[in-house]
XYZ file of C-alpha atoms in Angstrom:
784
model
C 22.182 -55.973 -30.654
C 20.008 -59.304 -29.924
C 17.341 -59.096 -32.645
C 13.579 -60.043 -31.777
C 12.372 -63.920 -33.366
C 9.124 -63.848 -35.147
C 6.940 -67.198 -36.220
C 4.909 -66.444 -38.771
C 2.016 -69.154 -39.668
C 0.468 -69.217 -42.923
C -1.364 -71.415 -44.967
C -0.321 -71.417 -48.030
C 3.176 -70.672 -49.670
C 1.677 -68.453 -51.718
C 1.585 -66.018 -48.347
C 5.235 -66.529 -47.594
C 6.262 -65.340 -50.988
C 3.866 -61.897 -50.850
C 5.277 -61.261 -47.342
C 9.141 -61.884 -48.347
C 8.460 -60.077 -51.511
C 7.170 -56.902 -49.062
C 10.635 -56.564 -47.998
C 10.363 -58.090 -44.356
C 14.480 -58.230 -44.504
C 14.424 -54.823 -44.173
C 13.214 -54.909 -40.870
C 16.614 -55.647 -39.286
C 15.557 -55.804 -35.803
C 13.594 -58.740 -36.428
C 14.102 -62.446 -37.767
C 11.193 -63.733 -39.658
C 10.621 -67.414 -39.665
C 7.510 -69.314 -41.471
C 5.685 -71.679 -40.868
C 1.979 -73.880 -42.600
C -0.440 -73.420 -39.720
C -1.088 -77.455 -39.587
C 2.463 -77.523 -38.258
C 1.228 -75.945 -35.223
C 2.407 -78.838 -32.768
C 6.292 -78.632 -34.569
C 6.176 -75.417 -32.415
C 8.658 -74.492 -29.873
C 7.022 -71.093 -29.061
C 9.520 -70.496 -25.718
C 12.272 -69.267 -28.542
C 9.671 -66.944 -30.280
C 8.927 -63.520 -28.809
C 5.919 -62.996 -31.119
C 3.864 -65.349 -32.711
C 1.847 -63.832 -36.030
C -1.229 -65.507 -37.477
C -1.443 -65.201 -41.209
C -4.403 -67.270 -41.525
C -6.931 -67.717 -38.703
C -7.552 -70.939 -36.865
C -9.690 -70.787 -34.041
C -8.227 -74.065 -32.472
C -4.657 -73.485 -33.101
C -5.299 -69.884 -31.971
C -6.475 -71.258 -28.298
C -3.619 -73.367 -28.202
C -1.266 -71.006 -28.337
C -2.941 -68.331 -26.524
C -2.573 -70.882 -23.517
C 1.035 -70.840 -23.877
C 2.551 -67.378 -25.320
C 0.954 -63.922 -24.724
C 2.673 -62.274 -27.929
C -0.106 -63.043 -30.504
C -0.494 -60.841 -33.933
C -3.767 -61.486 -35.698
C -3.814 -60.436 -39.295
C -7.465 -59.279 -39.950
C -8.738 -58.904 -43.217
C -11.114 -55.646 -43.424
C -12.432 -56.495 -46.661
C -14.071 -59.774 -45.445
C -15.524 -57.834 -43.002
C -13.814 -58.681 -40.449
C -12.754 -56.712 -36.834
C -10.078 -56.262 -35.205
C -11.962 -55.993 -31.839
C -13.090 -59.498 -32.224
C -9.803 -61.061 -31.819
C -8.776 -59.109 -29.475
C -11.868 -59.977 -27.356
C -10.727 -63.612 -27.936
C -7.047 -62.786 -26.353
C -4.772 -61.559 -29.231
C -2.279 -58.814 -27.831
C -2.551 -57.131 -31.313
C -4.112 -57.250 -34.955
C -2.307 -56.397 -38.826
C -4.581 -54.934 -41.352
C -4.342 -56.786 -44.311
C -3.195 -55.752 -47.331
C -0.230 -55.616 -45.558
C 2.302 -52.728 -45.282
C 5.809 -52.767 -44.543
C 5.765 -49.963 -42.314
C 2.686 -50.660 -40.275
C 4.389 -54.125 -39.886
C 6.795 -52.521 -38.146
C 4.466 -50.337 -36.153
C 2.845 -53.114 -34.922
C 5.659 -55.230 -34.122
C 7.511 -52.140 -32.226
C 4.544 -50.525 -30.208
C 3.935 -54.926 -28.844
C 7.552 -54.731 -28.269
C 7.454 -51.536 -25.995
C 4.803 -52.467 -24.222
C 6.052 -55.954 -23.635
C 9.612 -53.984 -22.113
C 7.450 -51.761 -20.049
C 5.929 -54.541 -18.779
C 8.725 -56.179 -17.854
C 9.735 -53.317 -16.446
C 7.137 -52.739 -14.175
C 7.282 -56.128 -12.737
C 11.221 -55.508 -12.262
C 10.213 -52.868 -10.673
C 7.187 -54.640 -7.999
C 9.687 -56.977 -7.362
C 12.373 -54.344 -6.414
C 9.893 -52.513 -4.103
C 8.846 -55.874 -2.353
C 12.512 -56.290 -1.499
C 13.015 -53.452 -0.471
C 10.248 -53.007 1.880
C 11.064 -56.576 3.464
C 14.833 -55.536 4.076
C 14.055 -52.136 5.990
C 14.540 -52.215 9.435
C 10.853 -50.644 10.236
C 7.662 -51.504 9.497
C 5.618 -50.362 6.360
C 2.045 -51.279 4.975
C 0.298 -50.020 2.300
C -3.568 -49.548 3.477
C -6.797 -48.829 0.920
C -9.451 -46.088 1.544
C -11.292 -47.591 4.190
C -7.883 -48.395 6.273
C -8.049 -51.747 5.009
C -4.301 -53.200 4.602
C -3.299 -54.260 1.407
C 0.136 -54.914 1.852
C 2.832 -55.258 4.708
C 6.462 -56.139 5.110
C 8.033 -58.783 6.987
C 8.888 -56.516 10.017
C 5.350 -55.425 10.262
C 4.549 -59.314 10.224
C 6.568 -60.079 12.845
C 5.798 -57.314 15.124
C 1.977 -58.204 15.070
C 2.453 -62.166 14.450
C 0.283 -62.501 11.736
C 1.055 -64.020 8.292
C 0.151 -61.510 5.041
C -3.012 -63.728 4.218
C -4.648 -63.479 7.444
C -3.577 -59.254 7.417
C -4.956 -58.661 4.214
C -8.201 -56.826 4.164
C -8.437 -56.453 7.465
C -8.222 -53.431 9.846
C -6.406 -52.133 12.527
C -8.483 -53.137 15.657
C -8.424 -56.833 14.106
C -4.370 -56.534 13.713
C -3.529 -56.008 16.527
C -6.262 -57.937 18.449
C -8.336 -55.036 19.834
C -5.594 -53.072 21.738
C -5.252 -49.896 19.060
C -7.757 -48.831 15.981
C -9.697 -46.250 16.472
C -7.111 -43.753 16.678
C -5.184 -44.865 13.481
C -8.367 -44.483 11.740
C -8.639 -40.879 12.421
C -4.676 -40.158 12.104
C -5.335 -42.528 8.454
C -8.628 -39.890 7.719
C -6.718 -36.829 7.904
C -4.054 -37.912 5.955
C -6.079 -38.574 3.041
C -8.921 -35.771 3.833
C -5.534 -32.902 3.913
C -3.924 -34.434 1.420
C -0.702 -34.236 3.855
C 2.122 -36.291 5.325
C 1.777 -36.841 9.220
C 4.231 -37.562 11.575
C 3.663 -38.486 15.296
C 4.527 -40.989 17.988
C 2.077 -44.075 18.657
C 2.631 -47.780 21.291
C 1.888 -50.021 19.613
C 1.673 -53.550 21.548
C 2.563 -56.911 19.627
C 4.410 -59.684 19.978
C 7.681 -58.045 20.720
C 5.958 -56.578 23.793
C 5.299 -52.936 23.928
C 6.944 -50.624 21.525
C 6.954 -47.078 20.983
C 7.270 -46.219 16.880
C 7.608 -42.780 15.123
C 5.038 -43.250 12.443
C 5.195 -41.404 9.494
C 2.556 -42.138 7.152
C 1.203 -40.256 3.749
C -1.596 -40.040 1.031
C -1.719 -42.431 -2.059
C -2.919 -41.177 -5.031
C -2.993 -42.120 -8.716
C -2.041 -40.403 -11.775
C -5.658 -38.553 -11.479
C -5.101 -37.528 -8.136
C -7.641 -39.628 -6.992
C -6.917 -40.837 -3.473
C -6.058 -44.888 -3.433
C -5.267 -44.975 0.524
C -2.178 -44.420 2.926
C 1.176 -45.763 3.134
C 3.015 -46.181 6.294
C 6.379 -46.575 8.123
C 7.064 -46.940 12.026
C 10.388 -46.641 13.391
C 10.966 -48.287 16.547
C 11.721 -45.300 19.167
C 11.641 -47.161 22.401
C 15.157 -47.681 23.092
C 16.023 -43.997 22.117
C 12.829 -42.896 24.708
C 14.094 -44.529 27.799
C 17.986 -44.134 27.334
C 18.585 -40.628 30.264
C 22.179 -40.622 29.211
C 21.160 -38.986 26.062
C 19.114 -36.563 27.755
C 21.728 -35.948 30.562
C 24.106 -35.335 27.431
C 21.650 -32.952 26.137
C 20.821 -31.092 29.263
C 24.207 -30.568 30.030
C 25.211 -28.539 27.089
C 22.102 -26.615 26.674
C 22.887 -22.546 26.755
C 20.721 -21.613 29.521
C 19.549 -23.443 33.102
C 17.597 -26.482 32.417
C 16.154 -28.601 34.940
C 13.417 -31.217 35.753
C 10.830 -32.048 38.810
C 9.226 -34.843 39.728
C 5.859 -34.504 40.852
C 5.936 -33.304 44.215
C 7.941 -30.043 42.899
C 11.476 -32.130 43.702
C 14.308 -30.819 41.422
C 15.579 -34.490 40.222
C 17.674 -33.260 37.597
C 19.616 -30.258 36.525
C 22.575 -28.701 34.508
C 25.272 -26.542 36.078
C 23.961 -23.370 34.241
C 21.081 -23.515 36.773
C 23.510 -22.733 39.677
C 25.770 -20.477 37.758
C 22.310 -18.132 37.024
C 21.044 -18.479 40.365
C 23.956 -18.313 42.423
C 22.539 -21.817 44.932
C 24.229 -23.893 46.075
C 22.669 -27.442 45.935
C 24.483 -28.685 48.600
C 22.884 -26.593 51.029
C 19.103 -28.237 50.444
C 18.279 -32.154 50.939
C 15.789 -31.463 48.328
C 16.142 -28.630 45.840
C 12.487 -26.919 45.060
C 11.877 -24.308 42.615
C 10.889 -21.564 45.346
C 14.455 -21.947 47.010
C 16.107 -20.548 43.797
C 13.435 -17.916 42.958
C 12.290 -16.919 46.558
C 9.791 -18.194 49.191
C 7.239 -15.229 48.187
C 7.502 -17.215 44.701
C 6.178 -20.524 46.695
C 2.156 -20.354 45.644
C 2.633 -18.925 42.620
C 4.900 -21.835 41.049
C 1.858 -24.328 42.669
C -0.503 -22.985 40.445
C 1.687 -23.413 37.784
C 2.872 -26.427 38.219
C -0.872 -27.504 38.798
C -1.814 -26.411 35.434
C 1.089 -28.046 33.522
C 0.266 -31.202 35.527
C -3.547 -31.859 34.915
C -3.993 -30.157 31.484
C -0.991 -31.498 30.088
C 0.104 -28.082 28.659
C 3.148 -26.018 28.242
C 3.389 -22.317 29.990
C 5.845 -19.389 29.416
C 6.509 -16.521 31.933
C 8.488 -13.928 32.869
C 10.145 -13.391 36.182
C 12.755 -11.049 38.454
C 15.082 -13.029 39.896
C 17.243 -11.758 42.695
C 20.885 -12.843 43.236
C 24.227 -11.707 44.762
C 25.049 -9.567 41.518
C 22.261 -8.242 41.564
C 18.600 -8.210 40.033
C 17.934 -10.852 37.364
C 15.076 -10.973 34.662
C 14.370 -14.138 33.240
C 11.721 -16.028 31.333
C 10.624 -19.174 32.265
C 9.010 -22.097 30.115
C 7.582 -24.993 31.789
C 6.471 -28.335 29.861
C 5.078 -31.748 30.995
C 7.058 -34.623 31.049
C 4.972 -37.822 29.392
C 5.690 -41.616 29.464
C 4.968 -43.488 26.814
C 1.800 -44.697 28.768
C 0.192 -40.744 28.520
C 1.201 -39.927 32.148
C 2.677 -37.035 33.109
C 5.337 -37.919 35.394
C 7.013 -34.019 36.082
C 7.622 -31.511 34.902
C 10.856 -30.117 32.744
C 11.532 -25.887 33.358
C 13.903 -23.938 31.671
C 15.267 -20.178 32.586
C 17.196 -17.698 29.969
C 18.822 -14.851 31.652
C 16.550 -12.117 29.597
C 17.525 -8.952 31.604
C 19.988 -7.021 28.903
C 17.543 -7.989 26.141
C 14.469 -6.393 28.396
C 16.499 -3.700 28.964
C 17.690 -3.234 25.615
C 13.498 -3.660 24.467
C 12.905 -0.792 26.926
C 15.602 1.310 25.531
C 13.953 1.028 21.897
C 10.347 1.180 23.372
C 11.758 4.736 24.715
C 13.136 5.734 21.590
C 10.197 4.582 19.820
C 7.947 6.829 21.814
C 10.558 10.238 22.044
C 11.930 12.721 19.716
C 15.128 12.087 19.310
C 16.014 15.869 18.768
C 14.360 17.386 22.063
C 13.500 14.716 23.829
C 9.639 15.104 24.099
C 7.332 12.824 23.345
C 6.990 11.917 19.933
C 3.748 11.632 17.623
C 3.664 8.106 18.568
C 4.326 8.768 21.976
C 1.486 11.070 21.865
C -0.871 8.654 21.229
C 0.655 6.144 23.240
C -0.273 8.358 26.663
C -3.619 9.297 25.325
C -4.803 5.451 24.310
C -3.166 4.090 26.998
C -3.512 6.587 30.044
C -6.723 9.031 29.018
C -8.881 6.948 27.444
C -8.941 4.252 29.736
C -10.297 7.197 32.612
C -12.573 8.571 30.070
C -10.921 11.740 30.854
C -11.858 15.370 29.861
C -8.790 17.245 27.956
C -8.034 20.065 27.150
C -5.555 20.327 23.743
C -3.079 22.897 22.159
C -1.921 22.067 18.705
C 0.739 24.417 17.668
C 3.381 25.238 14.679
C 5.832 27.628 14.142
C 5.176 30.429 11.988
C 7.855 30.862 9.001
C 9.613 28.041 10.749
C 11.422 27.300 7.360
C 12.410 30.539 5.923
C 14.438 30.747 9.414
C 16.187 27.811 8.564
C 17.149 28.563 4.779
C 18.572 31.778 6.654
C 20.411 30.802 9.323
C 20.900 27.155 8.588
C 19.458 23.788 9.736
C 21.476 23.644 13.334
C 20.163 27.079 14.048
C 17.074 25.570 13.710
C 17.651 22.614 15.591
C 18.737 24.954 18.522
C 14.935 26.617 18.475
C 13.236 24.006 18.795
C 15.078 22.156 21.601
C 15.146 25.596 23.359
C 11.510 25.883 22.351
C 10.510 22.827 23.770
C 12.436 22.962 27.133
C 10.489 26.384 27.908
C 7.342 24.792 26.946
C 7.757 21.807 29.646
C 8.604 24.822 31.866
C 5.509 26.941 31.163
C 3.281 23.612 30.895
C 4.131 21.691 33.819
C 1.031 20.062 34.422
C 0.620 19.339 30.665
C 2.005 16.227 28.526
C 4.374 18.413 26.161
C 5.057 16.605 22.099
C 7.021 17.388 18.914
C 4.676 15.261 16.461
C 6.319 16.910 13.288
C 9.349 19.067 12.257
C 8.229 22.345 14.099
C 4.886 20.759 14.929
C 3.992 20.163 19.201
C 1.494 19.146 20.995
C 0.450 19.976 24.442
C -2.599 17.608 26.677
C -4.004 18.654 29.684
C -5.780 15.903 31.789
C -9.212 18.380 32.438
C -11.201 20.605 30.386
C -9.889 24.288 30.974
C -12.336 27.195 31.007
C -12.088 29.641 27.977
C -9.827 32.210 30.401
C -7.190 29.827 31.749
C -6.555 28.494 28.095
C -6.544 31.962 26.630
C -3.984 32.438 29.439
C -1.892 29.529 28.490
C -1.760 30.275 25.493
C -0.894 33.919 25.642
C 2.252 32.921 27.427
C 3.520 30.926 24.773
C 2.851 33.416 22.210
C 4.522 36.100 24.596
C 7.645 33.589 24.466
C 7.842 34.175 20.894
C 7.269 37.686 21.140
C 10.847 38.764 20.344
C 11.511 39.633 24.169
C 14.299 36.352 24.031
C 16.638 36.753 21.092
C 17.370 33.307 20.051
C 13.436 33.431 19.548
C 13.616 36.680 17.225
C 11.356 36.715 13.993
C 9.381 33.670 15.414
C 5.752 33.657 16.271
C 3.117 30.763 16.600
C -0.312 29.603 15.693
C -2.100 27.640 17.871
C -5.715 25.770 17.783
C -7.354 25.003 20.918
C -9.390 22.020 21.241
C -11.505 20.397 24.521
C -13.660 17.283 24.558
C -13.579 13.949 26.204
C -11.459 10.721 25.679
C -14.618 8.450 25.432
C -16.503 10.298 23.027
C -13.689 11.777 20.743
C -10.676 9.501 19.736
C -7.085 10.790 19.019
C -7.305 11.097 15.235
C -10.675 13.074 16.187
C -8.520 15.853 18.249
C -5.796 16.081 15.909
C -8.148 16.908 13.137
C -9.910 19.224 14.838
C -6.692 20.876 16.104
C -5.318 21.296 13.006
C -8.685 22.828 11.767
C -8.081 25.557 14.836
C -4.552 25.930 14.040
C -4.706 26.538 10.382
C -7.580 29.242 10.848
C -5.193 31.261 12.996
C -2.569 31.046 10.624
C -5.101 32.469 8.426
C -6.495 35.291 10.192
C -2.305 36.204 10.206
C -0.252 34.111 12.476
C 1.058 34.631 15.937
C -2.364 33.964 17.865
C -4.865 31.226 18.932
C -8.180 29.913 17.967
C -10.165 27.905 19.385
C -12.235 25.008 17.714
C -15.934 25.382 16.812
C -18.059 24.025 14.982
C -18.186 26.097 12.031
C -14.517 25.216 11.278
C -15.662 21.472 10.941
C -18.655 22.633 8.369
C -16.356 24.634 6.205
C -14.256 21.644 6.400
C -16.738 19.530 5.203
C -17.729 22.275 2.599
C -14.734 22.430 0.896
C -14.011 18.263 1.213
C -17.335 19.182 -1.136
C -16.260 21.833 -3.378
C -13.063 19.930 -3.912
C -15.301 16.571 -5.003
C -17.917 18.271 -7.063
C -14.099 20.172 -8.716
C -13.121 17.312 -9.634
C -16.305 16.822 -12.272
C -16.760 20.074 -13.221
C -14.427 19.800 -16.230
C -16.066 16.507 -17.178
C -19.367 18.274 -17.137
C -18.038 21.590 -18.680
C -18.676 23.808 -15.974
C -15.371 25.625 -16.228
C -15.265 28.649 -18.397
C -13.224 31.608 -18.886
C -14.297 35.513 -18.401
C -12.209 37.697 -19.649
C -11.894 41.910 -18.409
C -10.297 44.405 -20.576
C -7.439 46.336 -20.176
C -7.504 49.640 -21.715
C -5.481 52.673 -22.473
C -6.540 55.733 -20.686
C -8.437 56.698 -23.717
C -10.025 53.794 -23.836
C -8.017 51.926 -26.628
C -8.057 48.160 -25.654
C -4.387 46.848 -25.499
C -4.981 43.547 -22.759
C -7.587 40.790 -21.486
C -7.054 38.939 -17.998
C -8.430 35.715 -18.256
C -10.927 34.958 -14.518
C -11.829 31.925 -14.502
C -15.442 31.490 -13.468
C -17.539 27.900 -12.476
C -20.990 27.711 -13.838
C -22.613 26.123 -10.457
C -25.042 27.172 -9.079
C -24.528 25.139 -5.856
C -21.778 27.539 -5.463
C -22.770 30.439 -7.044
C -22.473 32.598 -4.120
C -19.108 31.044 -3.021
C -16.051 33.772 -4.240
C -14.276 32.379 -7.125
C -10.924 33.207 -5.064
C -12.026 30.721 -2.222
C -12.883 28.180 -5.071
C -8.807 28.741 -6.202
C -7.622 28.417 -2.458
C -9.015 25.263 -2.555
C -7.909 24.165 -5.550
C -4.520 24.779 -4.817
C -4.290 22.705 -1.403
C -5.460 19.730 -3.230
C -4.170 18.147 -6.718
C -6.808 19.482 -8.751
C -4.752 23.060 -9.695
C -2.378 20.780 -12.021
C -5.367 19.762 -14.175
C -7.361 23.002 -13.696
C -4.473 25.203 -14.247
C -3.388 23.334 -17.306
C -6.987 24.159 -18.901
C -6.708 27.921 -18.125
C -3.971 28.563 -19.020
C -4.618 26.239 -22.379
C -8.081 28.007 -22.962
C -6.744 31.544 -22.787
C -3.478 30.590 -25.046
C -6.111 29.688 -27.821
C -8.522 32.564 -26.794
C -5.276 34.772 -28.092
C -4.773 32.843 -30.770
C -7.546 33.694 -32.267
C -8.528 37.018 -31.356
C -4.701 38.051 -32.670
C -4.930 36.174 -36.258
C -5.479 38.866 -38.071
C -4.256 42.041 -36.021
C -0.996 43.673 -36.658
C -1.501 45.430 -32.904
C -1.542 42.527 -30.336
C -4.024 42.009 -27.998
C -2.049 40.264 -24.474
C -4.066 37.898 -22.807
C -2.843 37.155 -19.441
C -3.400 34.386 -17.564
C -2.709 34.451 -12.863
C -0.446 31.986 -12.016
C -0.598 30.435 -8.347
C 2.478 29.439 -5.886
C 1.530 26.153 -5.989
C 2.202 26.163 -10.160
C 5.209 28.290 -10.364
C 7.014 25.996 -7.724
C 7.088 23.046 -9.299
C 10.101 22.471 -11.728
C 8.426 21.439 -14.549
C 6.880 24.770 -14.642
C 8.570 26.437 -17.541
C 8.335 23.565 -19.439
C 4.604 23.130 -18.989
C 4.183 26.453 -20.246
C 6.316 26.170 -23.405
C 4.510 22.829 -23.675
C 1.245 24.118 -24.078
C 2.463 27.327 -26.506
C 3.898 24.645 -28.920
C 0.207 22.498 -28.253
C -2.140 26.047 -29.305
C 0.767 27.279 -31.527
C 0.351 30.723 -29.627
C 2.453 33.579 -30.260
C 4.319 34.305 -26.776
C 4.196 37.526 -28.037
C -0.048 37.670 -27.516
C 0.665 36.031 -23.632
C 1.026 37.398 -20.546
C 1.430 35.766 -16.977
C 0.692 37.876 -13.505
C 2.435 36.329 -10.474
C 1.862 38.014 -7.199
C 4.941 39.128 -4.244
C 3.582 35.968 -2.483
C 4.584 33.477 -5.163
C 8.263 34.723 -5.085
C 8.510 34.599 -1.566
C 8.711 30.736 -1.861
C 12.133 30.309 -3.401
C 12.755 33.671 -4.965
C 16.267 32.747 -6.740
C 15.422 30.047 -8.601
C 11.650 31.710 -9.070
C 13.055 34.733 -11.047
C 15.510 32.760 -13.713
C 11.756 30.337 -14.520
C 10.227 34.047 -15.052
C 12.939 35.036 -17.148
C 13.100 32.219 -19.100
C 10.052 33.065 -20.012
C 10.231 36.861 -20.653
C 12.811 36.092 -23.240
C 10.605 33.609 -25.184
C 8.389 37.124 -25.102
C 6.179 36.232 -22.810
C 4.664 39.177 -20.975
C 5.354 39.258 -16.938
C 2.987 41.390 -14.872
C 3.884 42.051 -11.208
C 0.069 41.649 -9.488
C -1.345 43.360 -6.286
C 1.537 45.868 -5.997
C 2.054 47.460 -3.173
C 0.622 45.027 -0.742
C 3.998 43.474 -0.281
C 6.501 43.067 2.212
C 9.374 45.055 0.520
C 7.506 45.584 -3.743
C 10.299 48.331 -4.771
C 13.188 46.014 -3.961
C 11.661 43.451 -6.753
C 10.790 45.787 -9.245
C 15.085 45.502 -9.523
C 15.352 41.950 -8.809
C 12.278 40.650 -11.556
C 12.535 40.597 -15.522
C 9.067 42.681 -15.441
C 7.159 44.067 -17.950
C 4.695 45.991 -16.107
C 3.588 46.127 -12.743
C -0.853 46.080 -11.625
C -1.441 48.378 -8.792
C -3.624 47.096 -6.357
C -7.031 48.077 -6.308
C -7.056 48.893 -2.786
C -5.216 51.403 -3.268
C -7.187 53.070 -6.271
C -10.529 52.863 -4.586
C -8.494 54.760 -1.219
C -7.058 57.604 -3.461
C -10.510 59.490 -3.363
C -10.581 60.353 0.693
C -7.026 59.895 1.074
C -4.294 62.456 0.069
C -1.831 59.874 1.196
C -2.897 56.494 -1.055
C -2.860 59.540 -4.180
C -0.005 60.098 -3.042
C 1.276 56.631 -3.194
C -0.333 55.623 -5.804
C 1.850 58.304 -7.849
C 4.626 57.077 -6.511
C 4.366 53.809 -7.511
C 3.500 55.208 -11.432
C 6.775 57.534 -11.011
C 8.759 54.330 -9.705
C 7.935 52.134 -12.564
C 8.724 54.439 -15.212
C 11.855 55.013 -13.995
C 12.702 51.339 -14.568
C 11.201 51.975 -17.964
C 7.993 49.296 -16.741
C 4.165 49.609 -18.004
C 1.830 50.786 -15.085
C -1.928 48.710 -15.054
C -4.488 50.194 -12.455
C -7.325 48.006 -11.224
C -10.202 48.914 -9.695
C -11.256 51.689 -11.687
C -15.122 52.488 -10.852
C -15.235 56.038 -11.057
C -14.211 58.962 -13.780
C -12.586 60.892 -10.826
C -10.136 57.377 -10.622
C -9.717 58.007 -14.444
C -8.884 61.311 -14.686
C -6.179 60.963 -11.595
C -4.476 58.511 -13.130
C -4.467 60.355 -16.728
C -2.990 63.087 -14.414
C -0.921 60.917 -13.008
C -0.083 59.271 -16.434
C -0.898 55.691 -15.778
C -0.355 53.569 -19.044
C -3.414 50.700 -18.673
C -6.836 50.677 -16.616
C -8.952 47.580 -16.105
C -11.978 48.019 -14.220
C -15.814 47.975 -14.088
C -15.554 52.103 -15.064
C -14.792 51.122 -18.753
C -15.743 47.224 -18.873
C -16.582 43.632 -16.062
C -15.660 40.507 -16.656
C -17.408 38.859 -19.884
C -17.242 35.424 -21.563
C -15.166 35.156 -24.785
C -18.137 35.458 -27.216
C -19.144 38.551 -26.250
C -15.638 40.234 -25.818
C -15.193 38.995 -30.059
C -17.688 41.119 -30.678
C -16.384 44.062 -28.782
C -13.359 43.652 -30.762
C -15.292 43.659 -33.611
C -16.941 46.866 -32.959
């Protein structure tokens, strides 16, 4: 590696000695020579890379400053010499006295690197200029005012001016007024949007009119400030004027292409045009577009062509083309042909056969609006019918919403294939009965029928009954199926399809609540109830945080009034809803996600109370909670109960759960397994409302129960009916035969108590002994 040569100009030999003693020889990348400053004229400065002034002499400094640019000055801080003074006079760097070998290396290395960068920059600049002048395109750089700061040879040749004339001038001057403002607008756009711009431009010059493809980009500095623009222009004149290339391209297009002059004559075309249209070109002296499509299109073709030519715009359209092979659907695209002077000289047209595509689109659209099982319109088809047909007419409508009752049970019992056949046949029968209605299947077993016109109540009732009679069991295929129907009337100008659906759902579910297999007409009271339910649900969501929910407990006694259990009952301390039965509140909870959060609160509160009251008791008091169908159907039900037992540390022998037959009907086999798992850990299981279900005695054998609770309706009926007394006695005897205890609910009179004691009922619950009470009063009762 070649060493850098350094000359040190000093005033006395002692300076040289001190520097040599400092260890300059250790700086192996440098070769040092010493010379008295008074002998400066003997120096051949060209052979040295750096010259160091150990002693400053202004006259000698000025001499060297004019000849070299690599001067280092020694500065004595103790003499209050400032480095900045020497830098201002022209020094490239400085060394501080007393010298440090490390500092000398640092200064030399820094200056050496600086000079290297400078040399590389000069070399890069030279390469850039060489490249710029040798590319076959015009190239230039302009400042922010669109004034030329640099141009290449190709640019100078086309404009016919040298660089000294061009520098600092704009396009209007450079191109002798032929172009100017256009270029300025392009520059401003490039600088404002900070992105490249590609366009074609005709630029007149010494070589004549030439069309260029121009590429412009913004030029920014390291701080991302805009400095100006840079451009490259490629001469594409020959390419634009070569028809041969266009003809080759034309013939190789995979669709029909033709060009027309301004009068509509077809002057160029590819072979695909005649294959598509089946037209014999030789049959016409001057072939026109209407010869391809038919004379009926002549007027519309003239209008289209005028639009393309005069507005210089593209148009696209779809037409039906008659051919010897039948009708074809073609997609037509027209675009102006513009010459280099900006004039429209004709039109280029393409025709693409889209018959298969359009047919497929029609099939897909039909599939999108059709139920794949029944062939009826689906939900999207219903929306499309109402929105595209009825809403435009502001029509009166009558709509029936129906849902097949117990359809899930049918699927579970006979399989989905049987269920699908029922749906298909029911849909066919609906179309037969409702000939003038629009029949749709919008969900699994949900159907909607729309009639244009507002039916009076008698006609709507007659139609609904026809549908219900269809499912009455007279037809074997519909055996054990019924339907609930909601009926809505209105006007499509006043109601949206979503409003109709909401109202229909309200009426339909009212029909289900009333026992199914019936129809209900929508009325505003249903909407008020819906709004009330939504308001209750919203307030319930905040009830726990406001401590408005608490548990009351109703005691359960032996016939001799010995306390044996408590039933936990939810109470909502809200003046706003105090008149609404708690059972309605619970129904709202079950239809929302609130049953999860509030249900957990009920269970945990009851378990904590069970632990508290049984902490010092030998004979345990059972605290029972009611479990809804929604809770037990969750896969995590058993895990949740066990987790709360663990959290509260309650003895499972002190707690019970009460279930109804309705709970079991949802998924009987799975639910029985869940109940057995809970009973196995010691929890008491009660079957609530016994006697009111479909086949309660059957469940007594299947379910692992601890006791049954006879519904209060049977207890209240005993006073006046021998039949009720017989049924209650039968229930008690049956339970005892299966080793089950019996709890009689709703006991309110001494006569009820005496009868039940005679019938050997095990436990009594009702107002005769005690109504539901808050936990603090229950605790006082237990103390007594």
